[in-house]
Coordinates of C-alpha atoms in Angstrom, one line a residue:
M18 CA 53.4 -8.9 -42.6
E19 CA 56.9 -8.8 -44.1
L20 CA 58.4 -12.1 -45.6
S21 CA 62.0 -12.2 -46.5
S22 CA 64.0 -15.0 -48.0
S23 CA 67.6 -15.4 -49.6
F24 CA 68.9 -18.3 -51.7
L25 CA 71.8 -18.9 -54.2
L26 CA 71.2 -20.1 -57.9
S27 CA 73.5 -22.3 -59.5
P28 CA 74.2 -21.8 -63.3
K29 CA 74.3 -25.6 -63.8
P30 CA 71.6 -27.2 -61.7
S31 CA 72.1 -30.6 -63.3
S32 CA 75.7 -31.1 -62.4
S33 CA 75.7 -29.5 -59.0
P34 CA 73.8 -31.0 -55.9
P35 CA 70.6 -29.4 -55.2
P36 CA 71.2 -26.3 -53.0
N37 CA 69.5 -26.0 -49.4
Y38 CA 66.7 -23.5 -49.4
S39 CA 65.7 -21.9 -46.4
F40 CA 62.5 -19.8 -45.8
S41 CA 61.6 -17.9 -42.7
S42 CA 58.7 -15.6 -41.9
S43 CA 58.4 -13.0 -39.1
L44 CA 55.4 -11.4 -37.3
S45 CA 57.7 -9.2 -35.3
P46 CA 57.9 -5.4 -36.0
F47 CA 61.6 -6.0 -36.9
P48 CA 62.2 -8.1 -40.0
I49 CA 64.7 -10.8 -39.7
Q50 CA 66.6 -12.0 -42.8
L51 CA 68.2 -15.3 -42.9
F52 CA 70.7 -16.3 -45.6
T53 CA 71.7 -19.8 -46.7
R54 CA 75.1 -20.0 -48.3
N55 CA 76.3 -22.9 -50.5
S56 CA 80.1 -23.2 -50.1
K57 CA 80.8 -25.1 -53.3
S58 CA 79.0 -22.4 -55.5
R59 CA 81.4 -20.0 -57.3
N60 CA 78.9 -17.4 -58.2
P61 CA 78.3 -14.4 -56.0
P62 CA 75.1 -14.6 -54.0
F63 CA 71.9 -13.4 -55.6
R64 CA 69.8 -11.7 -52.9
I65 CA 65.9 -11.5 -53.3
L66 CA 63.9 -9.4 -50.8
A67 CA 60.1 -9.8 -51.2
V68 CA 57.6 -7.7 -49.1
A69 CA 53.8 -8.9 -49.3
L70 CA 50.9 -7.3 -47.9
G71 CA 48.1 -9.6 -48.0
P72 CA 44.6 -9.7 -46.1
P73 CA 44.6 -10.3 -42.5
Q74 CA 44.7 -13.8 -41.2
E75 CA 41.4 -15.2 -40.1
F76 CA 41.4 -16.7 -36.7
P77 CA 39.2 -19.5 -35.7
R78 CA 35.7 -18.5 -34.4
N79 CA 36.4 -19.2 -30.7
S80 CA 40.1 -18.2 -30.9
P81 CA 41.1 -15.8 -28.1
Q82 CA 43.0 -13.8 -30.5
R83 CA 39.7 -13.2 -32.5
L84 CA 37.8 -12.2 -29.4
L85 CA 40.7 -9.7 -28.4
K86 CA 40.7 -8.2 -32.0
E87 CA 36.7 -7.8 -31.8
L88 CA 37.0 -6.1 -28.4
A89 CA 39.5 -3.5 -29.7
E90 CA 37.5 -2.7 -32.7
R91 CA 34.4 -2.1 -30.5
K92 CA 36.2 0.0 -28.1
K93 CA 37.2 2.2 -31.0
A94 CA 33.6 2.4 -32.4
T95 CA 32.1 3.4 -28.9
S96 CA 31.1 7.0 -28.2
P97 CA 33.0 8.8 -25.6
K98 CA 32.0 8.2 -22.0
K99 CA 29.1 10.4 -20.8
G100 CA 28.5 12.1 -17.5
P101 CA 26.6 10.8 -14.6
P102 CA 22.7 11.3 -14.7
R103 CA 21.4 14.6 -13.5
R104 CA 19.6 12.9 -10.4
F105 CA 23.1 11.7 -9.0
I106 CA 24.7 15.2 -9.3
L107 CA 24.8 16.9 -5.9
R108 CA 23.1 20.2 -5.9
P109 CA 24.1 22.9 -3.4
P110 CA 21.7 23.0 -0.4
I111 CA 18.9 25.4 -0.4
D112 CA 19.5 28.7 1.3
D113 CA 17.9 28.7 4.7
N114 CA 15.9 31.8 3.9
K115 CA 14.3 30.1 0.7
L116 CA 13.7 26.9 2.6
A117 CA 11.8 28.5 5.2
E118 CA 9.9 30.7 2.7
R119 CA 8.8 27.6 0.9
F120 CA 7.7 25.8 3.8
L121 CA 5.7 28.9 5.1
N122 CA 4.1 29.4 1.8
S123 CA 3.0 25.8 1.4
P124 CA -0.7 25.0 1.6
Q125 CA 0.1 22.3 3.8
L126 CA 0.7 24.6 6.6
S127 CA -2.5 26.7 6.0
L128 CA -5.1 24.6 7.9
K129 CA -4.5 24.2 11.6
S130 CA -7.8 22.8 12.6
F131 CA -7.7 19.9 10.1
P132 CA -4.2 18.6 10.1
L133 CA -4.9 15.4 8.1
L134 CA -6.8 17.4 5.4
S135 CA -3.8 19.9 5.3
S136 CA -1.2 17.1 4.9
C137 CA -3.0 16.0 1.8
L138 CA -2.8 19.4 0.0
P139 CA 0.0 20.0 -2.5
S140 CA 3.2 21.0 -1.2
S141 CA 3.1 24.3 -3.4
R142 CA 0.3 26.6 -4.7
L143 CA -1.5 25.6 -8.0
N144 CA 0.1 27.3 -11.1
N145 CA -1.7 28.6 -14.4
A146 CA -1.5 25.1 -16.0
D147 CA -3.2 23.5 -13.0
K148 CA -6.0 26.2 -13.1
L149 CA -6.3 25.6 -17.0
W150 CA -7.1 22.0 -16.3
I151 CA -9.7 23.0 -13.5
D152 CA -11.4 25.5 -15.9
E153 CA -11.7 23.0 -18.5
Y154 CA -12.5 19.5 -16.8
L155 CA -13.5 20.2 -13.3
L156 CA -17.2 21.2 -13.9
E157 CA -17.5 17.9 -15.9
A158 CA -16.1 15.9 -12.9
K159 CA -18.5 17.7 -10.6
Q160 CA -21.5 17.2 -12.9
A161 CA -20.6 13.4 -13.2
L162 CA -20.2 13.0 -9.5
G163 CA -23.3 15.1 -8.7
Y164 CA -21.7 17.9 -6.8
S165 CA -22.7 21.4 -6.8
L166 CA -21.1 23.4 -9.5
E167 CA -20.3 26.3 -7.4
P168 CA -16.5 26.9 -6.7
S169 CA -15.6 25.6 -3.4
E170 CA -13.3 28.6 -2.7
T171 CA -16.4 30.5 -1.9
L172 CA -16.7 28.6 1.4
G173 CA -15.7 29.7 4.8
D174 CA -12.2 28.9 6.1
D175 CA -13.7 26.8 8.8
N176 CA -15.3 24.4 6.4
P177 CA -13.1 21.6 5.1
A178 CA -15.0 21.6 1.7
K179 CA -13.3 24.7 0.8
Q180 CA -10.3 22.7 -0.5
F181 CA -12.6 20.4 -2.3
D182 CA -11.6 21.6 -5.8
T183 CA -8.0 21.4 -5.3
L184 CA -8.4 17.7 -3.8
L185 CA -10.7 16.8 -6.7
Y186 CA -8.2 18.1 -9.2
L187 CA -5.2 16.1 -7.7
A188 CA -7.5 13.0 -7.6
F189 CA -7.6 12.8 -11.3
Q190 CA -3.8 13.5 -12.0
H191 CA -2.8 9.9 -12.2
P192 CA 0.8 8.9 -13.2
S193 CA 0.0 8.7 -16.9
C194 CA -1.1 12.3 -17.1
E195 CA 0.8 15.2 -18.6
R196 CA 0.5 17.2 -15.3
T197 CA 2.4 14.7 -13.3
K198 CA 5.6 15.9 -14.5
A199 CA 5.1 18.8 -11.9
R200 CA 6.3 17.5 -8.4
H201 CA 3.5 19.1 -6.3
V202 CA 1.0 17.4 -8.7
R203 CA 2.6 14.0 -8.8
S204 CA 3.3 13.9 -5.0
G205 CA -0.2 15.2 -4.1
H206 CA -2.0 12.5 -6.0
S207 CA 0.1 9.6 -4.8
R208 CA -0.5 10.9 -1.3
L209 CA -4.4 10.9 -1.8
S210 CA -4.2 7.4 -3.4
F211 CA -2.1 6.1 -0.7
L212 CA -4.5 7.1 2.1
G213 CA -7.7 6.3 0.1
Q214 CA -6.9 2.6 -0.2
Y215 CA -7.1 2.1 3.6
V216 CA -10.2 4.1 4.0
L217 CA -11.8 2.1 1.4
E218 CA -10.7 -1.2 2.8
L219 CA -11.8 -0.3 6.5
A220 CA -15.1 0.8 5.1
L221 CA -16.0 -2.5 3.3
A222 CA -14.8 -4.5 6.2
E223 CA -17.1 -2.8 8.5
F224 CA -19.7 -3.2 5.9
F225 CA -19.4 -6.9 5.5
L226 CA -19.0 -7.5 9.2
Q227 CA -22.3 -6.0 9.8
R228 CA -24.1 -7.5 6.9
Y229 CA -22.8 -11.1 7.5
P230 CA -22.5 -11.5 11.3
R231 CA -21.9 -15.2 11.3
E232 CA -19.4 -15.3 8.4
S233 CA -15.5 -15.8 9.0
P234 CA -13.0 -13.2 7.7
G235 CA -11.9 -15.3 4.8
P236 CA -15.0 -15.1 2.6
M237 CA -15.3 -11.4 3.6
R238 CA -11.9 -10.6 2.2
E239 CA -12.9 -12.3 -1.1
R240 CA -16.1 -10.2 -1.2
V241 CA -13.9 -7.0 -0.8
F242 CA -11.5 -7.8 -3.4
A243 CA -14.4 -8.7 -5.8
L244 CA -15.8 -5.2 -5.2
I245 CA -12.6 -3.1 -5.3
G246 CA -10.2 -5.2 -7.2
K247 CA -8.3 -3.8 -9.9
R248 CA -10.2 -5.7 -12.6
S249 CA -13.6 -4.4 -11.2
L250 CA -12.7 -0.6 -10.9
P251 CA -12.7 0.2 -14.6
K252 CA -16.1 -1.2 -15.0
W253 CA -17.6 1.0 -12.3
I254 CA -15.7 4.1 -13.4
K255 CA -17.1 3.7 -16.9
A256 CA -20.6 3.4 -15.4
A257 CA -19.9 6.6 -13.6
S258 CA -18.9 8.5 -16.9
L259 CA -15.5 9.1 -15.4
H260 CA -13.5 7.3 -18.0
N261 CA -13.3 10.3 -20.2
L262 CA -11.6 12.2 -17.6
I263 CA -9.2 9.8 -16.6
F264 CA -8.2 8.9 -20.3
P265 CA -9.2 12.2 -22.2
Y266 CA -7.4 11.2 -25.5
D267 CA -7.9 7.4 -25.5
E268 CA -10.6 4.9 -25.4
M269 CA -10.6 2.9 -22.4
E270 CA -11.5 -0.3 -23.9
K271 CA -8.7 -0.2 -26.4
I272 CA -6.1 0.3 -23.8
M273 CA -4.1 -2.6 -22.6
R274 CA -5.4 -4.1 -19.3
K275 CA -2.1 -3.4 -17.5
D276 CA -2.1 0.1 -18.7
R277 CA -5.5 0.8 -17.8
E278 CA -5.9 -0.7 -14.2
G279 CA -3.3 1.4 -12.7
P280 CA -4.6 4.8 -13.4
V281 CA -8.1 3.7 -12.6
N282 CA -7.1 2.3 -9.4
A283 CA -5.0 5.2 -8.3
T284 CA -7.8 7.7 -9.4
A285 CA -10.7 5.8 -7.6
T286 CA -8.8 5.5 -4.4
A287 CA -7.8 9.0 -4.3
M288 CA -11.5 10.2 -4.9
V289 CA -12.5 8.1 -2.0
I290 CA -10.2 10.1 0.4
V291 CA -11.4 13.3 -1.2
N292 CA -15.0 12.6 -0.4
T293 CA -14.0 11.7 3.4
L294 CA -11.7 14.5 3.9
C295 CA -14.0 17.2 2.8
Q296 CA -16.9 16.0 5.0
S297 CA -14.9 15.5 8.2
G298 CA -16.1 18.6 10.1
I299 CA -18.8 20.0 12.1
V300 CA -20.0 22.1 9.2
L301 CA -20.4 19.3 6.9
F302 CA -20.7 19.9 3.1
L303 CA -23.9 18.4 2.1
L304 CA -23.7 16.7 -1.1
R305 CA -26.6 16.2 -3.6
T306 CA -25.1 12.8 -4.3
I307 CA -21.8 10.9 -3.9
L308 CA -19.6 8.9 -5.9
Q309 CA -21.3 6.4 -8.2
L310 CA -19.7 3.3 -6.8
E311 CA -21.7 1.6 -4.2
F312 CA -18.7 0.8 -2.0
H313 CA -18.0 4.6 -1.8
L314 CA -21.5 5.3 -0.6
L315 CA -21.1 2.5 2.0
M316 CA -17.8 3.9 2.8
V317 CA -19.1 7.4 3.9
S318 CA -22.2 6.0 5.5
I319 CA -20.3 3.5 7.7
L320 CA -17.2 5.8 8.6
G321 CA -19.3 8.0 10.9
F322 CA -16.6 8.0 13.5
V323 CA -13.6 7.9 11.4
W324 CA -12.4 11.5 11.8
G325 CA -13.8 11.9 15.3
Y326 CA -17.3 13.1 14.8
L327 CA -20.6 11.3 15.8
S328 CA -22.3 10.9 12.4
L329 CA -22.7 12.0 8.6
F330 CA -25.8 13.4 7.4
W331 CA -27.4 12.5 4.2
Y332 CA -30.3 13.2 1.8
A333 CA -32.3 10.0 1.5
R334 CA -33.2 10.9 -2.1
S335 CA -29.5 11.5 -3.2
V336 CA -28.4 8.2 -1.7
S337 CA -31.3 6.1 -3.0
C338 CA -30.8 7.8 -6.4
S339 CA -27.2 6.9 -6.5
F340 CA -27.9 3.2 -5.7
E341 CA -30.6 3.0 -8.3
V342 CA -28.3 4.7 -11.1
F343 CA -24.7 3.4 -10.1
G344 CA -25.4 0.8 -7.5
M345 CA -23.6 -2.6 -7.4
D346 CA -25.1 -5.6 -5.8
P347 CA -22.7 -7.2 -3.1
D348 CA -24.5 -10.4 -3.5
A349 CA -23.9 -10.6 -7.3
E350 CA -22.5 -13.8 -8.7
D351 CA -19.2 -12.4 -9.6
C352 CA -18.9 -11.0 -6.0
L353 CA -19.7 -14.1 -4.0
P354 CA -16.7 -15.9 -2.3
K355 CA -15.5 -19.4 -3.1
L356 CA -17.5 -22.3 -1.7
R357 CA -15.9 -23.9 1.4
R358 CA -17.0 -26.0 4.4
Q359 CA -18.6 -23.9 6.9
L360 CA -18.6 -24.6 10.5
E361 CA -22.0 -24.8 12.0
D362 CA -22.7 -21.8 14.1
V363 CA -25.2 -22.5 16.9
D364 CA -24.8 -19.3 18.9
Y365 CA -26.9 -16.6 19.0
V366 CA -26.6 -13.0 17.5
S367 CA -27.9 -9.6 18.2
A368 CA -31.6 -9.0 17.4
E369 CA -30.6 -6.3 14.9
F370 CA -28.7 -8.9 13.0
E371 CA -31.5 -11.5 12.7
G372 CA -32.2 -10.2 9.0
K373 CA -29.5 -9.4 6.4
L374 CA -28.9 -5.6 6.6
S375 CA -29.4 -3.7 3.6
W376 CA -27.6 -0.5 2.5
Q377 CA -30.6 1.6 3.4
D378 CA -30.2 0.3 7.1
I379 CA -26.6 1.2 7.2
V380 CA -27.1 4.5 5.7
V381 CA -29.9 5.7 8.1
Y382 CA -28.3 4.1 11.3
K383 CA -27.3 6.7 13.8
P384 CA -25.9 5.6 17.3
P385 CA -27.9 6.6 20.2
A386 CA -26.7 9.4 22.4
D387 CA -26.1 7.2 25.4
A388 CA -24.3 4.5 23.5
L389 CA -21.8 2.3 25.4
F390 CA -19.2 2.1 22.6
A391 CA -18.0 4.4 19.7
H392 CA -19.3 1.8 17.2
P393 CA -22.2 -0.1 18.9
R394 CA -23.4 -2.1 16.0
L395 CA -20.0 -3.1 14.8
F396 CA -19.1 -4.1 18.4
R397 CA -22.2 -6.5 18.5
A398 CA -21.1 -7.9 15.2
C399 CA -17.7 -8.9 16.4
V400 CA -18.2 -9.9 20.0
P401 CA -21.0 -12.5 20.1
P402 CA -23.6 -12.2 23.1
G403 CA -22.7 -15.6 24.3
M404 CA -19.4 -14.3 25.6
H405 CA -21.2 -13.5 29.0
R406 CA -20.8 -17.1 29.9
F407 CA -17.2 -16.7 30.3
R408 CA -17.8 -14.0 32.8
G409 CA -16.2 -14.6 36.1
N410 CA -13.8 -17.6 34.8
I411 CA -10.4 -18.2 35.9
W412 CA -8.9 -16.0 33.1
D413 CA -11.2 -13.1 34.1
Y414 CA -9.9 -13.1 37.6
D415 CA -6.1 -14.0 37.0
S416 CA -5.2 -12.5 33.5
R417 CA -7.7 -9.6 32.9
P418 CA -6.3 -7.1 35.6
L419 CA -2.9 -7.7 34.2
V420 CA -3.9 -7.0 30.6
M421 CA -6.0 -4.0 31.6
K422 CA -3.2 -2.5 33.6
T423 CA -0.7 -2.9 30.8
L424 CA -3.1 -1.4 28.3
G425 CA -4.3 1.5 30.6
Y426 CA -7.9 0.3 30.7
P427 CA -10.5 1.4 31.4
L428 CA -10.3 5.0 30.1
E429 CA -12.0 7.7 31.8
M430 CA -15.3 8.5 30.3
T431 CA -17.8 11.2 31.3
D432 CA -21.1 9.3 31.3
R433 CA -24.4 10.8 32.5
I434 CA -25.5 7.4 34.3
P435 CA -22.9 5.5 36.3
E436 CA -24.4 2.3 35.1
I437 CA -23.3 3.0 31.6
T438 CA -19.7 3.2 32.8
E439 CA -20.0 0.0 34.5
A440 CA -21.8 -1.8 31.7
R441 CA -19.1 -0.5 29.1
N442 CA -16.2 -2.0 31.6
I443 CA -17.9 -5.3 31.7
E444 CA -18.2 -5.5 27.9
L445 CA -14.7 -4.4 27.7
G446 CA -13.5 -7.2 29.8
L447 CA -15.4 -9.9 27.8
G448 CA -13.9 -8.3 24.5
L449 CA -10.4 -8.6 25.9
Q450 CA -11.0 -12.1 26.8
L451 CA -12.1 -12.8 23.3
C452 CA -9.0 -11.0 21.9
F453 CA -6.8 -13.5 23.6
M454 CA -8.9 -16.6 22.8
H455 CA -7.1 -18.8 20.2
P456 CA -9.2 -20.4 17.5
S457 CA -7.9 -23.7 18.8
K458 CA -9.9 -23.4 22.0
Y459 CA -13.6 -23.2 20.8
K460 CA -13.7 -22.4 17.2
F461 CA -14.8 -26.0 16.1
E462 CA -17.8 -26.0 18.4
H463 CA -18.5 -22.3 18.5
P464 CA -17.0 -20.6 15.3
R465 CA -17.3 -16.9 16.6
F466 CA -15.7 -17.6 19.9
C467 CA -12.2 -16.6 18.7
Y468 CA -10.4 -13.5 17.8
E469 CA -10.7 -13.7 14.1
R470 CA -13.3 -10.9 13.5
L471 CA -11.6 -8.7 15.7
E472 CA -8.3 -9.3 14.0
Y473 CA -9.8 -8.5 10.8
T474 CA -11.2 -5.1 11.9
G475 CA -7.7 -4.4 13.7
Q476 CA -5.6 -5.0 10.6
K477 CA -7.8 -2.3 8.7
I478 CA -7.9 0.4 11.4
Q479 CA -4.2 0.0 12.3
D480 CA -3.3 0.5 8.5
L481 CA -5.3 3.6 8.4
V482 CA -4.1 4.9 11.6
M483 CA -0.5 4.4 10.4
A484 CA -1.1 6.0 7.0
E485 CA -2.5 9.1 8.7
R486 CA 0.4 9.3 10.9
L487 CA 3.0 9.1 8.2
L488 CA 1.1 11.6 6.0
M489 CA 1.1 14.3 8.9
K490 CA 4.6 13.5 9.9
H491 CA 6.2 13.6 6.4
L492 CA 4.6 16.5 4.6
D493 CA 7.0 16.4 1.6
A494 CA 7.4 12.8 1.0
P495 CA 5.7 11.1 -2.2
G496 CA 3.1 8.3 -1.8
L497 CA 5.4 5.6 -3.1
W498 CA 7.9 6.3 -0.3
L499 CA 5.0 6.5 2.4
Q500 CA 3.8 3.2 1.1
E501 CA 7.2 1.5 1.5
R502 CA 7.8 3.0 4.9
H503 CA 4.0 1.8 6.0
R504 CA 4.8 -1.6 4.9
R505 CA 8.1 -1.9 6.9
L506 CA 6.6 -0.5 10.2
L507 CA 3.4 -2.7 9.9
M508 CA 5.2 -6.1 9.1
N509 CA 3.5 -9.0 11.0
K510 CA 6.7 -10.1 12.7
Y511 CA 7.0 -6.5 14.3
C512 CA 3.3 -6.6 15.4
G513 CA 3.9 -9.7 17.4
R514 CA 7.2 -8.7 18.8
Y515 CA 5.5 -5.5 20.6
L516 CA 2.9 -7.9 22.3
R517 CA 5.7 -10.1 23.5
A518 CA 7.8 -7.4 24.6
K519 CA 4.9 -6.5 27.1
H520 CA 4.9 -10.3 28.1
L521 CA 1.0 -10.6 27.1
H522 CA 1.6 -13.6 24.9
R523 CA 1.6 -15.6 28.3
V524 CA -2.0 -15.1 28.7
I525 CA -3.2 -16.2 25.4
I526 CA -5.9 -19.0 25.7
Y527 CA -4.9 -22.2 23.7
D528 CA -6.5 -25.5 23.6
D529 CA -4.8 -27.9 26.2
K530 CA -3.7 -30.2 23.4
V531 CA -1.7 -27.5 21.5
Q532 CA -0.7 -25.3 24.6
D533 CA 2.9 -26.7 24.8
T534 CA 3.3 -26.6 21.0
F535 CA 2.3 -23.0 20.6
E536 CA 4.5 -21.9 23.7
H537 CA 7.7 -23.5 22.5
N538 CA 7.4 -23.4 18.7
R539 CA 8.1 -19.8 17.5
R540 CA 6.9 -20.6 14.0
K541 CA 3.4 -21.2 15.5
R542 CA 3.6 -18.7 18.5
N543 CA 4.7 -15.6 16.5
P544 CA 1.5 -15.6 14.0
A545 CA -0.8 -16.1 17.1
T546 CA 1.0 -13.0 19.0
T547 CA 0.4 -11.0 15.8
A548 CA -3.3 -11.9 15.5
V549 CA -3.8 -11.0 19.1
Q550 CA -2.1 -7.6 18.9
Q551 CA -4.4 -6.6 15.7
A552 CA -7.5 -8.0 17.6
L553 CA -6.5 -5.7 20.5
H554 CA -6.4 -2.6 18.1
G555 CA -9.9 -3.7 16.6
L556 CA -11.4 -3.9 20.0
S557 CA -10.1 -0.4 21.0
Y558 CA -11.5 1.1 17.8
L559 CA -14.9 -0.3 18.6
V560 CA -15.0 0.6 22.2
Y561 CA -13.4 4.0 22.5
G562 CA -12.8 5.0 18.6
K563 CA -9.9 5.6 16.6
R564 CA -8.0 8.1 19.1
D565 CA -7.6 5.0 21.5
V566 CA -5.9 2.8 18.5
R567 CA -3.5 5.9 18.2
R568 CA -2.6 5.7 22.0
L569 CA -2.1 1.9 21.8
M570 CA 0.0 2.0 18.7
F571 CA 2.1 5.0 19.5
E572 CA 2.3 5.3 23.4
I573 CA 1.9 1.6 24.4
F574 CA 3.4 -0.4 21.9
D575 CA 5.7 2.0 20.0
F576 CA 5.0 1.1 16.5
E577 CA 7.0 4.0 15.2
Q578 CA 10.3 2.5 17.0
I579 CA 11.1 6.1 18.3
Q580 CA 10.8 5.3 22.1
P581 CA 14.1 4.8 24.1
K582 CA 14.7 1.0 24.7
E583 CA 15.4 -0.3 28.1
V584 CA 19.0 -1.3 28.8
V585 CA 19.1 -4.9 30.4

């Protein structure tokens, strides 16, 4: 800042009038000098030029000038602008020859007889670091799980268990591990965990549907969550002595709960699908024991038809030993559902459900050779015997032919006796009527005369079928992307929309008091149509198996949204 002033001094200040003093300040870059002259003074003007450099003027705290000054100082102090992150830098496309070579050498294209098992293999071959982990820890994992210690690579090519060592290695590589920095390991583990969660949910749903034939799906969902919830899994992993393999450098009890539950949940669900994939063949890899959690035992024993084969074979000693050492009681106090008001069930159940089924009954059960359905016991648990009273009613004559024609029922089956085919078609018609029976009709007098139990089964099987479809269709996609894609394809509003597109919502059986409300109020109609859609999937799974669920989802209702739309 420059300050300049000029004034005149009088030799006799007492005799002359006081002079006029003038002072000016300037903040501009060009100093301005103002001079004050006294016309009565005889002396020449005496000029004083003063330049003072003081400290900068302090502005008020909320002054705009202060804020602008601080902003300018910060801009000077900041580092130069960095480049964009590497993930946003466009890379040149891979050469066609290299791309073709990468896909042809991928283990995912090595198994043509087992497409689902092949899609769960890593996208590239295991390297030396992967084999180092296998040599160091895999024997300990096999010993803890009770598997044979021999390398699985010595098995034949037609045996799905040949890939067991690779899949078991991927199952333990949770996101907190060091090896997850490798893309093929990270993606392989997430894909196994993505599929395993749906296998586990379907297994427990089937188990509780048979164990509690009169219970509604609400309490059963709570039982399943108590068994495989994220808070329960660490306890069973520790009981199985697997916590040292999941956290080799830390004590699991000292890790924070939010950091502990994620890796444990991902590893447990991945191990579920490893067990199931490596046993889904005609030449089964007979295990000395299976995973130490009771729900894994029940999963494999119940899912006899999941991968298209008739049954699984077990050593009774190994199963009983596993339950004695590592079993969990589904009737334990911490696994019981909340107390709620239960409707009185006066209807009969099948004779095989009169007593509560134990895990031994479920393990040793084998469907008869001339069974009517793919899952005969599960069908009896979901479709009550009393449904025969509705045979020959108005819906059976008016609506059932339309539904069966739209869905392509009945399917052609090669039965030894024609009476078996006839009986299956009768039961199929009664099951279809139960799928369209809304709870408002008979539930309060007959709790099981509605679609709720079939809907619960259908939810789980359609989740599994869509997960398998996405895995085999997108071989290079990580599990997180598949999970998001799965969620978007199976949103409830889409499920009901597919049913309404086939005009099947018009044959839903409502109570007369709410008929008009559900037909004209979409907030009530849409959830009802979604439930009917899922019940149809559950019925098709029980009667014909999983292959018919695929037919309904991808050929009849177009769940993938890839079929051409009709132009109206």
